[in-house]
Amino acid sequence: MSNSSGLSIIPIQNFPLLETPCELGPLVVEALKKNNLSPQSGDVLVVAHKIISKAEGAVVDLDQVKPSANAIELAKRTDKDPALVEVILQQSKKIVREVHGVLICENHLGLICANAGVDRSNAGAHQAVMLPQDPDHSARQLHQALHQAFDVNLPILVADTHGRPWREGAVGICIGIAGMDPFLDYRGTQDLYDYEMQTEIECVADELCAAATLVMGQGNEGVPLALIRGLKVTHQESSSELLLRDPNRDLFR
Amino acid sequence: MSNSSGLSIIPIQNFPLLETPCELGPLVVEALKKNNLSPQSGDVLVVAHKIISKAEGAVVDLDQVKPSANAIELAKRTDKDPALVEVILQQSKKIVREVHGVLICENHLGLICANAGVDRSNAGAHQAVMLPQDPDHSARQLHQALHQAFDVNLPILVADTHGRPWREGAVGICIGIAGMDPFLDYRGTQDLYDYEMQTEIECVADELCAAATLVMGQGNEGVPLALIRGLKVTHQESSSELLLRDPNRDLFR
């Protein structure tokens, strides 16, 4: 997947704090230039979803939210803020699990995650940040803006940090994609002993977002952009729907 | 998590193919030297479990395995090789899910994964590679061998590639650890807007193994070692048990 000298995961420093909706492409271009980074073939740009959500205005003032009776009831059962639960319900197709303090939802995109991805951290006071309405569309827009600015095909991955069954701690995963194949498919290739590998499909997009999350951090030191250099990327149109397992083939819902 | 110049994920080339049990430490030291890599403070070494399994003889000749009646029955239901299923059962505490072609097990370490981690790829003809008996112990042994050779504290992560619920494709995760804190804990820190972050614990160990898997590849081009450079590592004694969610707090078993 990489050339022999390996990969670099480069954090893009000093990205401005977004307070109001804005056009993200020019800000990303400027940030790359200020970091003296000229994207080149084989690079991939990982973007924390939060700056996309904020640029697109996917932020809600919880003081303005009127929780439904359903949300109030669910908030009581899970010990959460009723206004926050109302927003979570609006973002969800289905509640997958609920217990005290935890609400695992399938969001409008089909992603299964805590609180349907609605997050109070790094939002303003009494605000919550939602996931972008269509992260693939957001990724494609950035892909185009960067192509115009740098004349290079720079795949975009939109990252969020999600918990998982069975394992402690959250990891970066890909929730939006433009310009690259998210998978590396080993099926049909021969292994070291000529036993044909049958089941191995590697989710490169999630691994890249996990790698980028290592340099992004959270909280005060948040860095919302990371450039990954040194991949052998397969450039192609793509969709984050490919990353979601068909519910009929999923044993854990 | 990283310094401002970011991370490097460096594949260690030309590691020898292991055919028989052997002492792994000297081979890893030699491979690092041949790649002109002198481990330094802040480095982490990710090791594909397969070379540990092979060095420790955790390889089984399927022709020598006599499947139990139970294994034969389960093999029929899941359309698998009875000898392979026998080995899987021997490695498992519990079958978590079984359907045609898929067997999700909790292995003797408490890891939940397909086939209890028993793998026919990159093993010899009619052989299967099991997970190491005690990957933390293996990691600690390597940690000591590298400290002796290079006089540096080089944390070791043992990686395997696992599928996940809800998402397509497998990703690298950590199944053994020595010498570092596997988590980055944001609880109690202040975010950009002084809203206290309550739930965020990042599983750095899994993210590092995912990043390393990007350069390791599989099949013919397999590279079983990757050095990660540029982290702010918290050196400490550790255990991969920390990565396993307590079954009582797990909503997806």
Short mmCIF file of C-alpha atoms in Angstrom, two decimals:
data_model
loop_
_atom_site.label_atom_id
_atom_site.label_comp_id
_atom_site.label_asym_id
_atom_site.label_seq_id
_atom_site.Cartn_x
_atom_site.Cartn_y
_atom_site.Cartn_z
CA MET A 1 0.00 0.00 0.00
CA SER A 2 2.92 2.36 0.57
CA ASN A 3 6.18 2.88 -1.21
CA SER A 4 9.25 1.47 0.48
CA SER A 5 10.10 4.65 2.37
CA GLY A 6 6.78 4.55 4.16
CA LEU A 7 4.09 7.06 5.04
CA SER A 8 4.16 10.51 6.55
CA ILE A 9 1.19 11.76 8.57
CA ILE A 10 1.50 15.54 8.55
CA PRO A 11 -0.73 17.70 10.78
CA ILE A 12 -1.83 21.00 9.23
CA GLN A 13 -1.26 23.62 11.92
CA ASN A 14 -3.08 26.87 12.68
CA PHE A 15 -6.38 26.22 10.98
CA PRO A 16 -8.75 29.03 12.02
CA LEU A 17 -11.57 28.44 14.52
CA LEU A 18 -14.86 28.49 12.59
CA GLU A 19 -17.64 30.45 14.30
CA THR A 20 -20.13 30.84 11.46
CA PRO A 21 -20.93 28.99 8.22
CA CYS A 22 -18.38 29.66 5.48
CA GLU A 23 -16.86 28.23 2.33
CA LEU A 24 -14.36 25.63 3.48
CA GLY A 25 -12.36 25.05 0.27
CA PRO A 26 -10.45 28.37 0.29
CA LEU A 27 -9.64 28.00 4.01
CA VAL A 28 -8.18 24.52 3.43
CA VAL A 29 -6.16 25.73 0.45
CA GLU A 30 -4.81 28.63 2.51
CA ALA A 31 -3.97 26.36 5.44
CA LEU A 32 -1.99 24.00 3.20
CA LYS A 33 -0.08 26.94 1.71
CA LYS A 34 0.66 28.44 5.14
CA ASN A 35 2.06 25.06 6.18
CA ASN A 36 4.25 25.08 3.04
CA LEU A 37 2.53 21.95 1.81
CA SER A 38 1.97 21.51 -1.88
CA PRO A 39 -0.20 18.41 -2.38
CA GLN A 40 1.32 15.88 -4.74
CA SER A 41 0.28 12.64 -6.38
CA GLY A 42 -0.11 9.90 -3.74
CA ASP A 43 -1.22 12.30 -1.02
CA VAL A 44 -4.54 11.95 0.79
CA LEU A 45 -6.13 14.70 2.89
CA VAL A 46 -8.02 13.69 6.03
CA VAL A 47 -10.49 16.28 7.31
CA ALA A 48 -12.10 16.17 10.76
CA HIS A 49 -15.85 16.26 10.19
CA LYS A 50 -16.28 19.01 12.74
CA ILE A 51 -14.93 21.77 10.50
CA ILE A 52 -17.20 20.58 7.70
CA SER A 53 -20.20 20.52 10.05
CA LYS A 54 -19.40 24.03 11.27
CA ALA A 55 -18.73 25.42 7.79
CA GLU A 56 -22.06 23.97 6.63
CA GLY A 57 -23.95 25.23 9.67
CA ALA A 58 -24.71 21.74 11.04
CA VAL A 59 -24.68 23.23 14.52
CA VAL A 60 -27.74 23.55 16.73
CA ASP A 61 -28.41 25.85 19.67
CA LEU A 62 -29.78 23.52 22.33
CA ASP A 63 -31.61 26.41 24.05
CA GLN A 64 -33.76 26.72 20.93
CA VAL A 65 -34.66 23.02 20.78
CA LYS A 66 -38.08 21.97 22.08
CA PRO A 67 -37.82 18.32 23.10
CA SER A 68 -40.71 16.04 22.17
CA ALA A 69 -42.41 13.87 24.80
CA ASN A 70 -40.50 10.94 23.29
CA ALA A 71 -37.16 12.73 23.72
CA ILE A 72 -37.99 13.73 27.30
CA GLU A 73 -38.83 10.13 28.15
CA LEU A 74 -35.70 8.75 26.50
CA ALA A 75 -33.56 11.46 28.14
CA LYS A 76 -34.89 10.38 31.52
CA ARG A 77 -34.11 6.71 30.85
CA THR A 78 -30.58 7.43 29.59
CA ASP A 79 -29.75 10.35 31.93
CA LYS A 80 -29.12 12.80 29.10
CA ASP A 81 -30.12 16.39 28.29
CA PRO A 82 -33.64 16.26 26.71
CA ALA A 83 -32.73 18.91 24.11
CA LEU A 84 -29.65 16.92 23.11
CA VAL A 85 -31.74 13.74 22.88
CA GLU A 86 -34.25 15.56 20.67
CA VAL A 87 -31.45 16.46 18.24
CA ILE A 88 -30.12 12.89 18.38
CA LEU A 89 -33.59 11.52 17.54
CA GLN A 90 -33.93 13.94 14.64
CA GLN A 91 -30.60 12.67 13.28
CA SER A 92 -31.49 8.99 13.71
CA LYS A 93 -33.29 6.37 11.68
CA LYS A 94 -33.22 3.91 14.56
CA ILE A 95 -32.08 3.47 18.15
CA VAL A 96 -29.84 0.38 18.11
CA ARG A 97 -29.15 0.19 21.87
CA GLU A 98 -30.07 2.34 24.85
CA VAL A 99 -28.79 1.99 28.39
CA HIS A 100 -28.07 4.45 31.17
CA GLY A 101 -25.75 7.10 29.75
CA VAL A 102 -25.40 5.46 26.34
CA LEU A 103 -27.46 5.84 23.18
CA ILE A 104 -26.25 3.92 20.11
CA CYS A 105 -28.10 5.06 16.99
CA GLU A 106 -28.22 4.41 13.29
CA ASN A 107 -28.06 7.91 11.89
CA HIS A 108 -29.65 9.22 8.70
CA LEU A 109 -26.57 8.06 6.73
CA GLY A 110 -26.72 4.49 8.06
CA LEU A 111 -23.75 5.01 10.39
CA ILE A 112 -24.09 3.24 13.73
CA CYS A 113 -22.53 5.32 16.48
CA ALA A 114 -23.05 6.88 19.88
CA ASN A 115 -25.56 9.76 19.93
CA ALA A 116 -25.98 9.61 16.13
CA GLY A 117 -22.69 11.51 15.96
CA VAL A 118 -24.17 14.56 17.71
CA ASP A 119 -21.44 16.03 19.88
CA ARG A 120 -21.29 18.77 22.46
CA SER A 121 -17.50 18.98 22.64
CA ASN A 122 -15.81 21.74 20.66
CA ALA A 123 -19.12 23.44 20.02
CA GLY A 124 -20.00 26.78 21.59
CA ALA A 125 -21.84 27.04 24.90
CA HIS A 126 -25.17 25.16 24.72
CA GLN A 127 -24.42 24.16 21.17
CA ALA A 128 -24.13 20.72 19.63
CA VAL A 129 -22.42 19.81 16.39
CA MET A 130 -24.15 17.30 14.12
CA LEU A 131 -22.55 15.20 11.40
CA PRO A 132 -22.54 16.81 7.94
CA GLN A 133 -25.78 16.18 6.04
CA ASP A 134 -23.91 14.47 3.17
CA PRO A 135 -20.20 13.96 3.98
CA ASP A 136 -19.47 12.46 0.54
CA HIS A 137 -20.82 15.60 -1.11
CA SER A 138 -18.71 17.73 1.23
CA ALA A 139 -15.66 15.62 0.37
CA ARG A 140 -16.32 15.96 -3.36
CA GLN A 141 -16.58 19.75 -3.03
CA LEU A 142 -13.22 19.90 -1.25
CA HIS A 143 -11.75 17.49 -3.81
CA GLN A 144 -12.76 19.91 -6.58
CA ALA A 145 -11.57 23.02 -4.73
CA LEU A 146 -8.16 21.46 -4.13
CA HIS A 147 -7.89 20.27 -7.72
CA GLN A 148 -8.54 23.81 -8.90
CA ALA A 149 -6.00 25.29 -6.49
CA PHE A 150 -3.17 22.78 -6.86
CA ASP A 151 -3.93 20.96 -10.14
CA VAL A 152 -3.59 17.60 -8.39
CA ASN A 153 -5.96 14.72 -7.66
CA LEU A 154 -6.03 14.81 -3.86
CA PRO A 155 -8.46 12.26 -2.36
CA ILE A 156 -10.43 13.52 0.64
CA LEU A 157 -11.44 11.45 3.66
CA VAL A 158 -13.83 12.89 6.25
CA ALA A 159 -13.00 11.50 9.70
CA ASP A 160 -14.90 11.07 12.93
CA THR A 161 -13.89 9.29 16.15
CA HIS A 162 -16.16 6.39 17.07
CA GLY A 163 -16.37 3.82 19.83
CA ARG A 164 -16.71 0.14 18.94
CA PRO A 165 -18.20 -3.05 20.31
CA TRP A 166 -15.87 -5.32 22.30
CA ARG A 167 -12.98 -2.86 22.57
CA GLU A 168 -12.22 0.09 24.81
CA GLY A 169 -11.50 3.54 23.43
CA ALA A 170 -12.55 5.30 20.25
CA VAL A 171 -10.68 5.35 16.94
CA GLY A 172 -10.81 7.51 13.84
CA ILE A 173 -12.98 6.15 11.02
CA CYS A 174 -14.03 7.42 7.60
CA ILE A 175 -17.54 8.87 7.22
CA GLY A 176 -17.08 10.63 3.88
CA ILE A 177 -14.85 10.02 0.87
CA ALA A 178 -13.97 11.46 -2.52
CA GLY A 179 -11.43 10.42 -5.12
CA MET A 180 -10.11 7.06 -3.97
CA ASP A 181 -10.91 3.38 -3.48
CA PRO A 182 -11.56 2.91 0.26
CA PHE A 183 -10.45 -0.74 0.15
CA LEU A 184 -7.43 -2.80 -0.66
CA ASP A 185 -8.67 -6.12 -1.92
CA TYR A 186 -6.44 -9.15 -1.42
CA ARG A 187 -8.99 -11.67 -2.65
CA GLY A 188 -7.60 -13.87 -5.38
CA THR A 189 -4.00 -12.84 -4.74
CA GLN A 190 -1.48 -15.45 -3.73
CA ASP A 191 0.08 -15.33 -0.33
CA LEU A 192 3.62 -16.28 0.65
CA TYR A 193 2.81 -19.97 0.29
CA ASP A 194 0.49 -19.82 -2.73
CA TYR A 195 -2.60 -20.43 -0.62
CA GLU A 196 -5.17 -18.23 -2.22
CA MET A 197 -6.35 -15.53 0.17
CA GLN A 198 -10.09 -15.59 0.25
CA THR A 199 -11.47 -13.17 2.74
CA GLU A 200 -9.09 -10.30 3.15
CA ILE A 201 -10.41 -6.90 2.23
CA GLU A 202 -8.61 -4.14 4.11
CA CYS A 203 -10.46 -0.93 4.87
CA VAL A 204 -7.69 1.48 3.97
CA ALA A 205 -10.00 4.49 4.35
CA ASP A 206 -10.65 3.70 8.02
CA GLU A 207 -6.97 2.95 8.64
CA LEU A 208 -5.98 6.29 7.10
CA CYS A 209 -8.50 8.12 9.29
CA ALA A 210 -7.19 6.26 12.35
CA ALA A 211 -3.64 7.26 11.43
CA ALA A 212 -4.66 10.89 10.91
CA THR A 213 -6.51 10.96 14.24
CA LEU A 214 -3.16 10.24 15.94
CA VAL A 215 -1.91 13.67 14.88
CA MET A 216 -5.23 15.52 15.08
CA GLY A 217 -5.82 15.23 18.79
CA GLN A 218 -8.88 16.75 20.34
CA GLY A 219 -9.67 19.47 22.82
CA ASN A 220 -7.51 22.57 22.92
CA GLU A 221 -4.88 21.22 20.65
CA GLY A 222 -7.28 20.12 17.94
CA VAL A 223 -5.82 19.98 14.44
CA PRO A 224 -8.63 19.36 11.94
CA LEU A 225 -6.53 18.49 8.88
CA ALA A 226 -3.80 15.96 8.18
CA LEU A 227 -2.00 15.24 4.95
CA ILE A 228 -0.91 11.64 4.41
CA ARG A 229 1.99 11.21 2.03
CA GLY A 230 3.51 8.11 0.45
CA LEU A 231 0.51 5.96 -0.43
CA LYS A 232 -0.13 4.06 -3.60
CA VAL A 233 -3.66 5.42 -3.99
CA THR A 234 -6.19 3.99 -6.43
CA HIS A 235 -7.94 7.12 -7.67
CA GLN A 236 -11.62 6.61 -8.42
CA GLU A 237 -15.06 7.94 -7.65
CA SER A 238 -16.27 6.57 -4.36
CA SER A 239 -18.89 6.67 -1.64
CA SER A 240 -18.85 6.11 2.09
CA GLU A 241 -21.89 3.85 1.64
CA LEU A 242 -19.40 1.20 0.52
CA LEU A 243 -18.03 1.18 4.06
CA LEU A 244 -21.38 0.32 5.66
CA ARG A 245 -22.14 -3.37 5.98
CA ASP A 246 -25.47 -4.45 4.56
CA PRO A 247 -27.75 -4.95 7.61
CA ASN A 248 -28.71 -8.35 6.18
CA ARG A 249 -25.09 -9.45 6.42
CA ASP A 250 -24.46 -7.87 9.82
CA LEU A 251 -24.54 -10.19 12.81
CA PHE A 252 -24.37 -7.47 15.46
CA ARG A 253 -27.42 -5.20 15.30
CA MET B 1 -0.23 12.96 20.31
CA SER B 2 2.50 13.81 17.78
CA ASN B 3 5.01 16.56 17.57
CA SER B 4 4.29 19.31 15.06
CA SER B 5 6.17 17.66 12.22
CA GLY B 6 3.95 14.62 12.37
CA LEU B 7 4.45 10.89 12.25
CA SER B 8 6.45 8.59 10.03
CA ILE B 9 5.30 5.02 9.44
CA ILE B 10 8.38 3.16 8.27
CA PRO B 11 8.14 -0.38 6.89
CA ILE B 12 11.05 -2.68 7.81
CA GLN B 13 12.01 -4.43 4.59
CA ASN B 14 13.49 -7.87 3.94
CA PHE B 15 12.53 -9.63 7.14
CA PRO B 16 13.30 -13.34 6.64
CA LEU B 17 10.55 -15.90 6.12
CA LEU B 18 10.24 -17.99 9.28
CA GLU B 19 9.87 -21.73 8.68
CA THR B 20 10.60 -23.13 12.13
CA PRO B 21 10.42 -21.83 15.72
CA CYS B 22 13.26 -19.46 16.56
CA GLU B 23 14.25 -16.62 18.84
CA LEU B 24 12.63 -13.51 17.39
CA GLY B 25 14.51 -10.74 19.24
CA PRO B 26 17.85 -11.09 17.39
CA LEU B 27 16.07 -11.26 14.02
CA VAL B 28 14.18 -8.03 14.74
CA VAL B 29 17.35 -6.29 15.92
CA GLU B 30 19.15 -7.40 12.76
CA ALA B 31 16.26 -6.28 10.53
CA LEU B 32 16.27 -2.81 12.08
CA LYS B 33 20.03 -2.53 11.59
CA LYS B 34 19.84 -3.73 7.97
CA ASN B 35 17.21 -1.04 7.36
CA ASN B 36 19.61 1.52 8.89
CA LEU B 37 17.07 2.26 11.59
CA SER B 38 18.31 3.08 15.06
CA PRO B 39 15.28 3.23 17.38
CA GLN B 40 15.02 6.48 19.30
CA SER B 41 12.87 7.91 22.04
CA GLY B 42 9.29 8.39 20.81
CA ASP B 43 9.42 5.45 18.43
CA VAL B 44 7.00 2.54 18.62
CA LEU B 45 7.51 -0.81 16.90
CA VAL B 46 4.48 -2.58 15.47
CA VAL B 47 4.93 -6.33 14.89
CA ALA B 48 2.54 -8.46 12.83
CA HIS B 49 1.43 -11.29 15.11
CA LYS B 50 2.19 -13.87 12.44
CA ILE B 51 5.96 -13.73 12.90
CA ILE B 52 5.51 -14.08 16.65
CA SER B 53 3.17 -17.06 16.17
CA LYS B 54 5.63 -18.71 13.79
CA ALA B 55 8.67 -17.99 15.98
CA GLU B 56 6.81 -19.49 18.95
CA GLY B 57 5.58 -22.49 16.99
CA ALA B 58 1.91 -21.53 17.18
CA VAL B 59 1.38 -23.30 13.87
CA VAL B 60 -0.61 -26.47 13.43
CA ASP B 61 -0.51 -29.10 10.70
CA LEU B 62 -4.16 -29.60 9.79
CA ASP B 63 -3.44 -33.12 8.48
CA GLN B 64 -2.50 -34.13 12.03
CA VAL B 65 -5.68 -32.73 13.61
CA LYS B 66 -8.45 -35.20 14.49
CA PRO B 67 -11.70 -33.23 14.50
CA SER B 68 -14.16 -33.98 17.29
CA ALA B 69 -17.78 -34.84 16.54
CA ASN B 70 -18.62 -31.30 17.65
CA ALA B 71 -16.14 -29.80 15.18
CA ILE B 72 -17.41 -31.99 12.34
CA GLU B 73 -20.98 -30.88 13.03
CA LEU B 74 -20.04 -27.18 13.25
CA ALA B 75 -17.88 -27.47 10.11
CA LYS B 76 -20.89 -28.85 8.24
CA ARG B 77 -23.13 -26.00 9.41
CA THR B 78 -20.58 -23.29 8.55
CA ASP B 79 -19.12 -24.91 5.43
CA LYS B 80 -15.58 -25.01 6.79
CA ASP B 81 -12.76 -27.55 6.97
CA PRO B 82 -13.43 -29.82 10.02
CA ALA B 83 -9.75 -29.86 11.02
CA LEU B 84 -9.64 -26.06 10.89
CA VAL B 85 -12.84 -25.86 12.96
CA GLU B 86 -11.32 -28.23 15.52
CA VAL B 87 -8.34 -25.87 15.92
CA ILE B 88 -10.69 -22.88 16.14
CA LEU B 89 -12.70 -24.60 18.89
CA GLN B 90 -9.53 -25.42 20.81
CA GLN B 91 -8.59 -21.73 20.66
CA SER B 92 -12.03 -20.49 21.73
CA LYS B 93 -13.79 -19.88 25.02
CA LYS B 94 -17.10 -19.26 23.27
CA ILE B 95 -18.72 -19.11 19.84
CA VAL B 96 -20.26 -15.62 19.63
CA ARG B 97 -21.96 -16.01 16.23
CA GLU B 98 -22.08 -18.73 13.61
CA VAL B 99 -23.59 -18.52 10.16
CA HIS B 100 -22.72 -20.08 6.83
CA GLY B 101 -19.05 -19.36 6.15
CA VAL B 102 -18.55 -17.23 9.27
CA LEU B 103 -17.52 -18.19 12.79
CA ILE B 104 -17.06 -15.34 15.28
CA CYS B 105 -15.37 -16.56 18.45
CA GLU B 106 -14.15 -15.27 21.75
CA ASN B 107 -10.65 -16.70 21.89
CA HIS B 108 -8.71 -17.80 24.95
CA LEU B 109 -7.46 -14.22 25.42
CA GLY B 110 -10.96 -12.70 25.36
CA LEU B 111 -10.53 -11.31 21.84
CA ILE B 112 -13.68 -11.50 19.72
CA CYS B 113 -12.76 -12.19 16.11
CA ALA B 114 -13.39 -14.40 13.10
CA ASN B 115 -12.12 -17.99 13.50
CA ALA B 116 -10.58 -17.18 16.91
CA GLY B 117 -7.72 -15.62 14.92
CA VAL B 118 -6.74 -18.95 13.34
CA ASP B 119 -5.60 -18.20 9.81
CA ARG B 120 -4.65 -20.34 6.84
CA SER B 121 -3.10 -17.52 4.81
CA ASN B 122 0.69 -17.19 4.86
CA ALA B 123 1.01 -20.56 6.52
CA GLY B 124 2.54 -23.54 4.77
CA ALA B 125 0.44 -26.06 2.84
CA HIS B 126 -2.24 -27.58 5.14
CA GLN B 127 -1.01 -25.45 7.98
CA ALA B 128 -2.84 -22.87 10.05
CA VAL B 129 -1.32 -20.13 12.16
CA MET B 130 -2.85 -19.47 15.57
CA LEU B 131 -2.57 -16.32 17.63
CA PRO B 132 0.36 -16.25 20.07
CA GLN B 133 -0.46 -17.91 23.38
CA ASP B 134 0.32 -14.71 25.33
CA PRO B 135 0.96 -11.74 23.00
CA ASP B 136 1.73 -9.40 25.92
CA HIS B 137 4.46 -11.74 27.09
CA SER B 138 5.83 -11.91 23.53
CA ALA B 139 5.77 -8.11 23.35
CA ARG B 140 7.58 -7.78 26.67
CA GLN B 141 10.29 -10.19 25.50
CA LEU B 142 10.85 -8.13 22.34
CA HIS B 143 10.78 -4.95 24.41
CA GLN B 144 13.62 -6.31 26.54
CA ALA B 145 15.64 -7.61 23.59
CA LEU B 146 15.45 -4.23 21.85
CA HIS B 147 16.33 -2.37 25.02
CA GLN B 148 19.44 -4.51 25.36
CA ALA B 149 20.43 -4.01 21.72
CA PHE B 150 19.73 -0.29 21.34
CA ASP B 151 19.59 1.03 24.93
CA VAL B 152 16.24 2.69 24.23
CA ASN B 153 12.71 2.22 25.56
CA LEU B 154 10.90 1.07 22.41
CA PRO B 155 7.25 0.16 23.05
CA ILE B 156 6.02 -2.91 21.16
CA LEU B 157 2.54 -3.38 19.71
CA VAL B 158 1.48 -6.76 18.32
CA ALA B 159 -0.96 -6.28 15.43
CA ASP B 160 -3.60 -8.41 13.79
CA THR B 161 -6.15 -7.52 11.11
CA HIS B 162 -9.76 -7.94 12.23
CA GLY B 163 -13.18 -7.41 10.75
CA ARG B 164 -15.76 -5.38 12.66
CA PRO B 165 -19.52 -5.17 13.10
CA TRP B 166 -21.36 -2.62 10.95
CA ARG B 167 -18.44 -1.80 8.66
CA GLU B 168 -16.90 -3.46 5.62
CA GLY B 169 -13.26 -4.44 5.48
CA ALA B 170 -10.75 -5.37 8.13
CA VAL B 171 -8.38 -3.03 9.97
CA GLY B 172 -5.24 -3.48 12.03
CA ILE B 173 -5.78 -3.66 15.79
CA CYS B 174 -3.53 -4.25 18.79
CA ILE B 175 -3.57 -7.71 20.41
CA GLY B 176 -0.39 -7.40 22.49
CA ILE B 177 1.44 -4.49 24.07
CA ALA B 178 4.56 -3.67 26.07
CA GLY B 179 5.99 -0.40 27.30
CA MET B 180 3.31 2.22 26.61
CA ASP B 181 -0.11 3.49 27.60
CA PRO B 182 -2.56 2.22 24.92
CA PHE B 183 -4.94 5.13 25.49
CA LEU B 184 -4.99 8.88 25.26
CA ASP B 185 -7.46 10.10 27.82
CA TYR B 186 -9.22 13.40 27.15
CA ARG B 187 -11.58 13.12 30.10
CA GLY B 188 -11.44 16.18 32.29
CA THR B 189 -9.54 18.24 29.73
CA GLN B 190 -11.11 21.40 28.39
CA ASP B 191 -12.07 21.62 24.76
CA LEU B 192 -11.88 24.63 22.47
CA TYR B 193 -14.90 26.18 24.18
CA ASP B 194 -14.22 25.09 27.76
CA TYR B 195 -16.93 22.44 27.69
CA GLU B 196 -15.44 19.62 29.65
CA MET B 197 -14.94 16.54 27.52
CA GLN B 198 -16.47 13.61 29.29
CA THR B 199 -16.34 10.53 27.18
CA GLU B 200 -13.35 10.69 24.93
CA ILE B 201 -10.76 8.03 25.40
CA GLU B 202 -8.81 7.39 22.24
CA CYS B 203 -7.37 3.95 21.62
CA VAL B 204 -3.97 5.03 20.37
CA ALA B 205 -2.69 1.43 20.34
CA ASP B 206 -5.34 0.36 17.83
CA GLU B 207 -4.81 3.49 15.73
CA LEU B 208 -1.06 2.83 15.62
CA CYS B 209 -1.66 -0.76 14.52
CA ALA B 210 -4.09 0.46 11.85
CA ALA B 211 -1.48 2.95 10.62
CA ALA B 212 1.22 0.26 10.55
CA THR B 213 -1.05 -2.14 8.66
CA LEU B 214 -1.15 0.43 5.83
CA VAL B 215 2.55 -0.21 5.16
CA MET B 216 2.60 -3.89 6.08
CA GLY B 217 0.38 -5.20 3.36
CA GLN B 218 -0.39 -8.88 3.14
CA GLY B 219 0.29 -11.72 0.74
CA ASN B 220 3.49 -11.76 -1.26
CA GLU B 221 4.56 -8.30 -0.28
CA GLY B 222 4.03 -8.83 3.43
CA VAL B 223 6.18 -6.66 5.70
CA PRO B 224 5.80 -7.84 9.31
CA LEU B 225 7.43 -4.86 11.08
CA ALA B 226 6.84 -1.12 11.01
CA LEU B 227 8.54 1.57 13.04
CA ILE B 228 6.40 4.58 13.95
CA ARG B 229 8.34 7.74 14.66
CA GLY B 230 7.27 11.10 16.07
CA LEU B 231 4.84 10.18 18.83
CA LYS B 232 4.63 11.59 22.30
CA VAL B 233 4.52 8.19 23.96
CA THR B 234 3.61 7.66 27.60
CA HIS B 235 5.99 4.88 28.62
CA GLN B 236 4.52 2.50 31.17
CA GLU B 237 3.86 -1.16 31.82
CA SER B 238 0.72 -2.24 30.05
CA SER B 239 -1.52 -5.10 29.02
CA SER B 240 -3.77 -5.78 26.07
CA GLU B 241 -6.48 -6.80 28.53
CA LEU B 242 -7.06 -3.05 28.99
CA LEU B 243 -8.25 -2.96 25.38
CA LEU B 244 -11.00 -5.52 25.91
CA ARG B 245 -14.34 -4.16 27.03
CA ASP B 246 -15.78 -5.79 30.11
CA PRO B 247 -18.55 -8.12 28.82
CA ASN B 248 -20.90 -6.59 31.41
CA ARG B 249 -20.48 -3.19 29.75
CA ASP B 250 -20.63 -4.51 26.19
CA LEU B 251 -23.94 -4.09 24.37
CA PHE B 252 -23.03 -6.21 21.35
CA ARG B 253 -22.37 -9.81 22.36
#
